[in-house]
Amino acid sequence: MTTLEPSDKALVPFVSVDHMMKLIHHIGVEQMMTGISDYIESDFKRWELFDKTPRVASHSEKGVIELMPTSDGDVYGFKYVNGHPSNTKDGLQTVTAFGLLADVATGYPVLLTEMTILTALRTAATSALVARLLAPKGAHVMAMIGNGAQSEFQSLAMKAIAGIDEVRLYDIDKAATAKCAANLAGSGLKVVACETAEEAMLGAQIITTCTADKQYATILTDNMIGSGVHINAIGGDCPGKTELAPAILHRSEIFVEYPEQTRIEGEIQQLDPDHAVTEIWQVLTGQAKGRSDDKQITLFDSVGFAIEDFSALRYVRDQIEETGLFHPLDLLADPDDPRDLFGMLQRAK
Amino acid sequence: MTTLEPSDKALVPFVSVDHMMKLIHHIGVEQMMTGISDYIESDFKRWELFDKTPRVASHSEKGVIELMPTSDGDVYGFKYVNGHPSNTKDGLQTVTAFGLLADVATGYPVLLTEMTILTALRTAATSALVARLLAPKGAHVMAMIGNGAQSEFQSLAMKAIAGIDEVRLYDIDKAATAKCAANLAGSGLKVVACETAEEAMLGAQIITTCTADKQYATILTDNMIGSGVHINAIGGDCPGKTELAPAILHRSEIFVEYPEQTRIEGEIQQLDPDHAVTEIWQVLTGQAKGRSDDKQITLFDSVGFAIEDFSALRYVRDQIEETGLFHPLDLLADPDDPRDLFGMLQRAK
């Protein structure tokens, strides 16, 4: 039988930006980050199952375009993501992304989705999962250095997952701080806009740095950091892009996602390639120790890893069927007789 | 000003399977392959400009999923493609694909398109471009061994680009040959269905092999190949998958797309890693010699390279504006204030 309508197999569920926003509001942003964090935790606990590779990066003067693939043997996922710090001055996002899941057994895609917003959620979910694991007991105040697109998500994920009730905001651009504070009004967080990074860190047990310059920057200097804190360093995430003074790294117990990638992209690109680091998945499975005492400085040198995107994609896939928040996209040619691609084309004339 | 409608920058032109088929019929399949072949030739001639890397493959027992990125410094492109030989028995395509172009300066995607059909066109366009370059003078008969999804495209591209007027078909499955012959009826090609591979090769100056088993296979044995032919070997395209007896390789002058990738995936995976090969782009630019005499056996050990997809994507991008054969896809979150992703999300509530 010849049909010109795409078959079920040809149609890939597509989650647009509009559908993603509807999905987030349907579930609730904090609830969704908590859900994604649970998926990340469960995937990190089966870390050894995954195909892992540093992301495939194409660098230019203006920024980077990356592909981040991984697979657990049953499902394959990848994310396309760019990082262009100079985009904001042209009214564009620094980071945009989309992602895909496919069935390993057939190679057929099963989900295509926007990931600009979803990446913000999964990054914050990862930060908060790790902060819950490593921050000092009773941590409830976070300094948020850098109040750009990621800052509200970080704040709310830390509230929902890591028990934070106060965020202290600082950005070199006061308008960014005002925007973040306004967006967090009514969230249940105590929000304090600060004039300096030092002021933001007053009384904070968790210090999150999330700035976007593609250059070696020193957002935190050594004398700014006391003992007994957890540093969540997100902004150092590509070669030549760091935020912390090396002296801080030497005083810290350093935790990373995937050392092979972090040594290229993270804060530890400033250290010897054999400097000891602990992998988060090993702390989650009990194979490695997390924080050992209240005085320690723990540092999560976060660059973002493909498995976190994979978890977020899995989470979205598990939500959309019930909610119907997707379009079927005519992405795959699927002739009745798989050898007859040409015949399908001819019959469409 | 706050708007909930996606901005222009958020909308990525998407070419569905349906639109791709309409585009092909609008342009004509032979004309479109000729056009793509011109783009490939022009990109191969500026080969040294491109970021090149062997494709990033995720192998499983059933098949492979690959990402094929490249960039010329201004435009970035990649293709997602799977190869699952066992898919056909389940009524699925062995190969499905989609692809993307992005602006290197901003990282923003500018085209998303189906590439299952487009890959068939670009593969045939590449084969025919190389055959025109390397086949003996006056070549006009092609043996087509393997009459699956790629066979009609190969035949028509060889007609349009390399001067072929007769194709001689052979497949171990007679139904595949009958399908190919029926699809080529009225194309202007003389089509001869053959009982054996030997019969198909009678009088042929170009021999195309395109079979899909993921295993070392010997589709052509040494004694089947006389002198003065051009072999266009397409089916050997991943580790463990070859079609030609090693003795043929030793008698041939071997031409490849990108040696780093072909030595892993092509027929020459059977040879020493330092066996001499010539790169097609060097023949096109005059830096290397093509066929040196009429008696020579030239072999194009084709595995498919990212630049060919890039050329095909560029070609499609250049056609769709005028024809309108695309949908604007709401793929990118693009808030008015790029730092205010969260605010955009809140306002959508």
CSV table of C-alpha atoms in Angstrom, one decimal, chain A residues 3 5-11 108 330-338 340-341 344, chain B residues 17 21 90-93 95-96 114 116-117:
chain,number,residue,atom,x,y,z
A,3,THR,CA,0.8,6.3,1.3
A,5,GLU,CA,1.4,10.5,4.8
A,6,PRO,CA,4.5,10.1,7.0
A,7,SER,CA,4.3,6.9,9.1
A,8,ASP,CA,4.5,6.9,12.9
A,9,LYS,CA,8.2,6.0,12.7
A,10,ALA,CA,8.9,9.0,10.5
A,11,LEU,CA,7.5,11.5,13.1
A,108,TYR,CA,15.8,6.3,15.0
A,330,ASP,CA,8.2,15.0,9.9
A,331,LEU,CA,12.0,14.5,10.3
A,332,LEU,CA,12.6,11.0,9.0
A,333,ALA,CA,12.0,9.6,5.5
A,334,ASP,CA,10.3,6.2,6.1
A,335,PRO,CA,9.1,4.5,2.9
A,336,ASP,CA,6.9,1.4,3.2
A,337,ASP,CA,9.7,-0.6,1.6
A,338,PRO,CA,12.9,0.6,3.3
A,340,ASP,CA,12.5,2.0,-1.9
A,341,LEU,CA,13.5,5.5,-0.9
A,344,MET,CA,8.7,7.1,-2.1
B,17,VAL,CA,10.8,15.2,4.5
B,21,MET,CA,10.6,15.9,-1.7
B,90,ASP,CA,11.8,-4.6,10.6
B,91,GLY,CA,10.6,-2.3,7.9
B,92,LEU,CA,12.9,0.5,8.9
B,93,GLN,CA,15.6,2.4,6.9
B,95,VAL,CA,20.2,4.9,7.3
B,96,THR,CA,18.3,7.9,8.5
B,114,GLU,CA,15.9,16.0,7.0
B,116,THR,CA,17.8,10.8,4.8
B,117,ILE,CA,16.9,11.7,1.3
